[in-house]
Amino acid sequence: MAEEFRIVLFGPPGAGKGTQAQLLAEQLGIPHISSGDLFRHHLRAETPLGLRAADYMRQGLLVPDDLTIDIILERVMAINSEEGFMLDGFPRNRHQAEVLDDALERRSRALDKVVCIDVPEGELLRRLAGRFSCRECQAPHSIPQDASAEVADASPFPQCDHCGGELYQREDDRPEAIRKRIEVYQAETLPVLGYYRDRRILAEVPGTDSVEGVNQKVLTVLGR
Ligand code: AP5
Ligand code: MG
């Protein structure tokens, strides 16, 4: 049986949250809940939520709490309470963090660990400029920057390593949206780390190593 873990993967845009979450979900056997993936799913399906979130996402701004909190908590609470979960991209401000804690507490549960993946800004810019994501499963892929233009124009489009879906560049991976997302992270999301540090559940992991190297470090702070 999978071990019960309630984890938040935290870090700036491009730190590798999605990349690590995919590995960890398999290694730990717990479901991965990504707020960004959920919004992109709604965007693609042109649901009312997707249409309302679209402009904020395109600009690299946080989607307002009244559109975000309910859909994430609904997912978290739908999970069998013994199963655990891994959140990626939520919480992103103090209010979201408090609401999550309250909801878990009502079920006599609490987060086990918040793992922050730390990557310097120059490397984030480099990674996001070369990122292609899968339209189907949303898995991120790295394409070296000098090959990115070629890949973006390729026909048929290159395919996802995991599910064979079509790869595309996210609209918020344009340079001005990337800059805004980093700015928003520093102003609104980074302060949440203090909240978790005070609760003694924060682990900070350098994210500049290889994907496998970062994965080992994350497993170590999770006691695995
Ligand atoms: P979201 O989808 O969460 O985006 P993000 O936080 O900006 O993070 P990214 O997905 O860009 O990066 P990542 O850390 O997952 O990195 P990845 O693994 O892909 O949110 C998007 C938008 O949705 C927000 O801007 C907001 O509008 C809205 N939103 C979402 N949640 C919200 C919330 N809670 N409240 C309000 N609004 C919300 O890796 C990046 C690249 O690097 C890839 O190419 C990957 O292959 C490569 N890579 C990964 N690890 C390594 C490594 N170790 N070495 C070299 N390359 C690596
Ligand atoms: Mg991601």
Short mmCIF file of C-alpha atoms and ligand atoms in Angstrom, two decimals:
data_model
loop_
_atom_site.label_atom_id
_atom_site.label_comp_id
_atom_site.label_asym_id
_atom_site.label_seq_id
_atom_site.Cartn_x
_atom_site.Cartn_y
_atom_site.Cartn_z
CA MET A 1 0.00 0.00 0.00
CA ALA A 2 1.23 3.53 -0.78
CA GLU A 3 2.59 5.45 2.18
CA GLU A 4 0.37 8.33 3.31
CA PHE A 5 2.09 11.60 2.41
CA ARG A 6 0.59 15.06 2.13
CA ILE A 7 3.12 17.16 0.28
CA VAL A 8 3.31 20.59 -1.30
CA LEU A 9 5.90 21.14 -4.04
CA PHE A 10 6.83 24.79 -3.94
CA GLY A 11 9.15 26.94 -6.05
CA PRO A 12 9.36 29.62 -8.74
CA PRO A 13 8.14 29.17 -12.33
CA GLY A 14 10.46 26.74 -14.08
CA ALA A 15 11.98 25.34 -10.86
CA GLY A 16 10.95 21.81 -11.86
CA LYS A 17 7.81 21.28 -9.75
CA GLY A 18 5.94 19.51 -12.54
CA THR A 19 8.98 17.46 -13.54
CA GLN A 20 9.59 16.25 -9.99
CA ALA A 21 5.88 15.76 -9.28
CA GLN A 22 5.61 13.29 -12.13
CA LEU A 23 8.49 11.20 -10.79
CA LEU A 24 7.34 11.41 -7.18
CA ALA A 25 3.73 10.51 -7.96
CA GLU A 26 5.01 7.22 -9.33
CA GLN A 27 7.67 6.65 -6.68
CA LEU A 28 5.37 7.42 -3.75
CA GLY A 29 2.13 6.19 -5.31
CA ILE A 30 0.19 9.34 -4.48
CA PRO A 31 -1.94 11.54 -6.75
CA HIS A 32 -0.46 14.73 -8.24
CA ILE A 33 -2.70 17.79 -8.17
CA SER A 34 -1.38 20.69 -10.25
CA SER A 35 -3.40 23.91 -10.13
CA GLY A 36 -1.80 25.16 -13.36
CA ASP A 37 -2.56 21.89 -15.20
CA LEU A 38 -6.15 22.04 -13.93
CA PHE A 39 -6.60 25.60 -15.22
CA ARG A 40 -5.02 24.69 -18.58
CA HIS A 41 -7.43 21.75 -18.85
CA HIS A 42 -10.37 24.14 -18.29
CA LEU A 43 -8.87 26.63 -20.75
CA ARG A 44 -8.59 24.00 -23.44
CA ALA A 45 -12.13 22.79 -22.83
CA GLU A 46 -13.33 26.45 -22.85
CA THR A 47 -15.30 25.96 -19.63
CA PRO A 48 -16.61 29.09 -17.86
CA LEU A 49 -13.77 28.71 -15.32
CA GLY A 50 -11.18 28.37 -18.10
CA LEU A 51 -12.48 31.45 -19.87
CA ARG A 52 -12.41 33.50 -16.65
CA ALA A 53 -8.89 32.33 -15.74
CA ALA A 54 -7.42 32.79 -19.24
CA ASP A 55 -6.54 36.47 -19.09
CA TYR A 56 -4.83 36.23 -15.72
CA MET A 57 -2.78 33.25 -16.85
CA ARG A 58 -1.79 34.82 -20.16
CA GLN A 59 -0.47 37.85 -18.28
CA GLY A 60 1.37 35.77 -15.68
CA LEU A 61 -0.88 36.95 -12.83
CA LEU A 62 -2.44 34.81 -10.11
CA VAL A 63 -5.99 33.71 -10.87
CA PRO A 64 -8.19 35.24 -8.12
CA ASP A 65 -8.72 33.14 -4.98
CA ASP A 66 -12.48 32.85 -5.52
CA LEU A 67 -11.84 30.96 -8.77
CA THR A 68 -8.92 28.92 -7.44
CA ILE A 69 -9.50 27.73 -3.90
CA ASP A 70 -12.74 25.81 -4.37
CA ILE A 71 -11.59 23.75 -7.35
CA ILE A 72 -8.36 22.75 -5.64
CA LEU A 73 -9.92 21.96 -2.29
CA GLU A 74 -12.61 19.95 -4.03
CA ARG A 75 -9.87 17.81 -5.60
CA VAL A 76 -7.94 17.47 -2.35
CA MET A 77 -11.03 16.54 -0.36
CA ALA A 78 -12.20 14.04 -2.98
CA ILE A 79 -9.07 12.00 -2.31
CA ASN A 80 -9.47 9.14 0.11
CA SER A 81 -8.09 10.63 3.32
CA GLU A 82 -5.69 7.69 3.80
CA GLU A 83 -4.17 8.10 0.37
CA GLY A 84 -2.22 11.37 0.61
CA PHE A 85 -1.52 13.82 -2.22
CA MET A 86 1.09 16.04 -3.81
CA LEU A 87 0.11 19.61 -4.57
CA ASP A 88 2.03 21.52 -7.26
CA GLY A 89 1.33 25.26 -7.68
CA PHE A 90 -1.01 25.56 -4.68
CA PRO A 91 -0.94 27.35 -2.27
CA ARG A 92 0.48 30.50 -3.85
CA ASN A 93 -0.42 33.11 -1.23
CA ARG A 94 -0.97 33.23 2.51
CA HIS A 95 -4.76 33.04 2.27
CA GLN A 96 -4.60 29.87 0.15
CA ALA A 97 -2.17 28.32 2.65
CA GLU A 98 -4.46 29.07 5.60
CA VAL A 99 -7.59 27.81 3.86
CA LEU A 100 -5.82 24.55 2.95
CA ASP A 101 -4.69 24.02 6.54
CA ASP A 102 -8.21 24.70 7.86
CA ALA A 103 -9.76 22.25 5.41
CA LEU A 104 -7.28 19.51 6.35
CA GLU A 105 -7.69 20.20 10.05
CA ARG A 106 -11.44 19.70 9.77
CA ARG A 107 -10.58 16.12 8.81
CA SER A 108 -7.92 15.81 11.53
CA ARG A 109 -5.22 15.89 8.87
CA ALA A 110 -2.21 18.15 8.23
CA LEU A 111 0.50 18.66 5.62
CA ASP A 112 3.58 16.50 6.19
CA LYS A 113 6.11 18.48 4.17
CA VAL A 114 6.47 21.53 1.95
CA VAL A 115 9.42 21.05 -0.38
CA CYS A 116 10.72 24.24 -1.99
CA ILE A 117 12.88 23.74 -5.09
CA ASP A 118 15.27 26.64 -5.35
CA VAL A 119 16.69 27.72 -8.73
CA PRO A 120 18.38 31.06 -9.60
CA GLU A 121 16.52 33.42 -11.93
CA GLY A 122 18.93 33.10 -14.90
CA GLU A 123 18.44 29.34 -14.98
CA LEU A 124 14.62 29.72 -14.69
CA LEU A 125 14.61 31.98 -17.76
CA ARG A 126 16.76 29.52 -19.69
CA ARG A 127 14.58 26.54 -18.76
CA LEU A 128 11.25 28.22 -19.55
CA ALA A 129 12.47 29.49 -22.92
CA GLY A 130 13.24 25.88 -23.89
CA ARG A 131 10.18 24.20 -22.38
CA PHE A 132 7.60 22.38 -24.48
CA SER A 133 4.56 20.85 -22.75
CA CYS A 134 2.27 18.02 -23.77
CA ARG A 135 -1.25 19.07 -24.80
CA GLU A 136 -2.63 15.79 -23.44
CA CYS A 137 -0.81 14.90 -20.19
CA GLN A 138 0.91 18.31 -19.72
CA ALA A 139 4.32 16.72 -19.07
CA PRO A 140 7.11 19.31 -19.47
CA HIS A 141 9.95 18.61 -21.94
CA SER A 142 13.25 20.42 -22.41
CA ILE A 143 14.33 21.43 -25.90
CA PRO A 144 17.72 23.18 -26.16
CA GLN A 145 17.16 26.88 -26.88
CA ASP A 146 18.93 26.86 -30.25
CA ALA A 147 16.57 24.06 -31.41
CA SER A 148 13.36 25.62 -29.95
CA ALA A 149 12.37 27.66 -33.03
CA GLU A 150 12.86 24.60 -35.23
CA VAL A 151 10.71 22.47 -32.91
CA ALA A 152 7.97 25.13 -32.69
CA ASP A 153 7.70 25.16 -36.51
CA ALA A 154 8.04 21.41 -36.99
CA SER A 155 5.27 19.63 -38.84
CA PRO A 156 3.99 17.20 -37.68
CA PHE A 157 4.61 18.48 -34.18
CA PRO A 158 7.09 16.61 -31.94
CA GLN A 159 5.51 14.14 -29.55
CA CYS A 160 5.39 13.64 -25.80
CA ASP A 161 7.84 11.05 -24.41
CA HIS A 162 5.17 9.77 -22.02
CA CYS A 163 1.88 9.60 -23.96
CA GLY A 164 2.72 10.52 -27.57
CA GLY A 165 0.60 13.73 -27.36
CA GLU A 166 1.50 16.86 -29.30
CA LEU A 167 4.05 19.22 -27.72
CA TYR A 168 3.40 22.98 -27.62
CA GLN A 169 4.81 26.12 -25.97
CA ARG A 170 2.65 27.54 -23.17
CA GLU A 171 1.32 31.01 -23.84
CA ASP A 172 2.69 32.20 -20.49
CA ASP A 173 6.21 31.15 -21.55
CA ARG A 174 6.56 34.37 -23.59
CA PRO A 175 9.42 36.49 -22.14
CA GLU A 176 7.18 39.26 -20.72
CA ALA A 177 4.80 36.74 -19.09
CA ILE A 178 7.77 34.81 -17.64
CA ARG A 179 9.14 38.02 -16.10
CA LYS A 180 5.72 38.82 -14.62
CA ARG A 181 5.33 35.29 -13.19
CA ILE A 182 8.72 35.55 -11.46
CA GLU A 183 7.79 39.00 -10.11
CA VAL A 184 4.43 37.69 -8.81
CA TYR A 185 6.18 34.67 -7.26
CA GLN A 186 8.57 36.95 -5.36
CA ALA A 187 5.88 39.38 -4.20
CA GLU A 188 2.95 37.07 -3.40
CA THR A 189 4.14 33.46 -3.15
CA LEU A 190 7.62 33.55 -1.62
CA PRO A 191 6.31 35.03 1.68
CA VAL A 192 4.29 31.82 2.21
CA LEU A 193 7.59 30.03 2.91
CA GLY A 194 7.86 31.85 6.25
CA TYR A 195 4.44 30.49 7.21
CA TYR A 196 5.63 26.91 6.64
CA ARG A 197 9.06 27.54 8.16
CA ASP A 198 7.30 28.57 11.37
CA ARG A 199 5.37 25.31 11.31
CA ARG A 200 8.65 23.39 10.88
CA ILE A 201 7.48 21.48 7.82
CA LEU A 202 9.56 23.36 5.22
CA ALA A 203 12.46 21.67 3.41
CA GLU A 204 14.49 23.67 0.89
CA VAL A 205 16.22 21.74 -1.88
CA PRO A 206 18.63 23.18 -4.46
CA GLY A 207 17.14 22.58 -7.91
CA THR A 208 20.16 23.19 -10.12
CA ASP A 209 21.32 19.57 -10.20
CA SER A 210 20.13 17.09 -12.88
CA VAL A 211 16.48 15.97 -12.75
CA GLU A 212 17.61 12.69 -11.16
CA GLY A 213 19.87 14.53 -8.71
CA VAL A 214 17.05 16.84 -7.56
CA ASN A 215 14.74 13.82 -7.29
CA GLN A 216 17.21 12.10 -4.93
CA LYS A 217 17.41 15.22 -2.77
CA VAL A 218 13.63 15.50 -2.58
CA LEU A 219 13.28 11.82 -1.64
CA THR A 220 15.91 12.33 1.06
CA VAL A 221 14.06 15.25 2.70
CA LEU A 222 10.90 13.12 2.55
CA GLY A 223 12.75 10.42 4.47
CA ARG A 224 12.88 8.03 1.50
P1 AP5 B 1 1.74 26.76 -13.08
O1 AP5 B 1 1.37 25.87 -14.18
O2 AP5 B 1 1.75 26.27 -11.69
O3 AP5 B 1 3.15 27.42 -13.48
P2 AP5 B 1 4.43 27.90 -12.61
O4 AP5 B 1 4.31 27.86 -11.15
O5 AP5 B 1 4.79 29.18 -13.22
O6 AP5 B 1 5.45 26.78 -12.83
P3 AP5 B 1 5.83 26.08 -14.16
O7 AP5 B 1 4.82 25.02 -14.49
O8 AP5 B 1 6.12 27.09 -15.21
O9 AP5 B 1 7.24 25.43 -13.76
P4 AP5 B 1 7.57 24.08 -12.99
O10 AP5 B 1 8.17 24.43 -11.68
O11 AP5 B 1 6.44 23.12 -13.00
O12 AP5 B 1 8.76 23.56 -13.91
P5 AP5 B 1 8.80 22.32 -14.95
O13 AP5 B 1 8.86 21.03 -14.21
O14 AP5 B 1 7.81 22.50 -16.03
O15 AP5 B 1 0.78 28.06 -13.08
C1 AP5 B 1 0.47 28.71 -14.28
C2 AP5 B 1 -0.51 29.84 -14.02
O16 AP5 B 1 -1.74 29.31 -13.50
C3 AP5 B 1 -0.06 30.88 -12.98
O17 AP5 B 1 0.77 31.87 -13.54
C4 AP5 B 1 -1.42 31.44 -12.54
O18 AP5 B 1 -1.94 32.33 -13.51
C5 AP5 B 1 -2.30 30.20 -12.53
N1 AP5 B 1 -2.27 29.52 -11.22
C6 AP5 B 1 -1.81 28.28 -10.96
N2 AP5 B 1 -1.93 27.99 -9.65
C7 AP5 B 1 -2.50 29.06 -9.07
C8 AP5 B 1 -2.88 29.37 -7.73
N3 AP5 B 1 -2.67 28.49 -6.71
N4 AP5 B 1 -3.42 30.59 -7.48
C9 AP5 B 1 -3.64 31.48 -8.48
N5 AP5 B 1 -3.30 31.26 -9.77
C10 AP5 B 1 -2.74 30.06 -10.06
O19 AP5 B 1 10.28 22.55 -15.54
C11 AP5 B 1 10.55 23.69 -16.36
C12 AP5 B 1 11.54 23.28 -17.48
O20 AP5 B 1 12.79 22.93 -16.89
C13 AP5 B 1 11.08 22.05 -18.28
O21 AP5 B 1 11.45 22.22 -19.62
C14 AP5 B 1 11.84 20.89 -17.63
O22 AP5 B 1 12.09 19.85 -18.56
C15 AP5 B 1 13.15 21.61 -17.21
N6 AP5 B 1 13.74 21.04 -16.00
C16 AP5 B 1 13.10 20.62 -14.88
N7 AP5 B 1 13.99 20.20 -13.94
C17 AP5 B 1 15.23 20.39 -14.49
C18 AP5 B 1 16.56 20.16 -14.01
N8 AP5 B 1 16.78 19.65 -12.80
N9 AP5 B 1 17.58 20.49 -14.83
C19 AP5 B 1 17.36 21.01 -16.08
N10 AP5 B 1 16.12 21.24 -16.58
C20 AP5 B 1 15.08 20.94 -15.80
MG MG B 2 4.45 23.17 -13.70
#
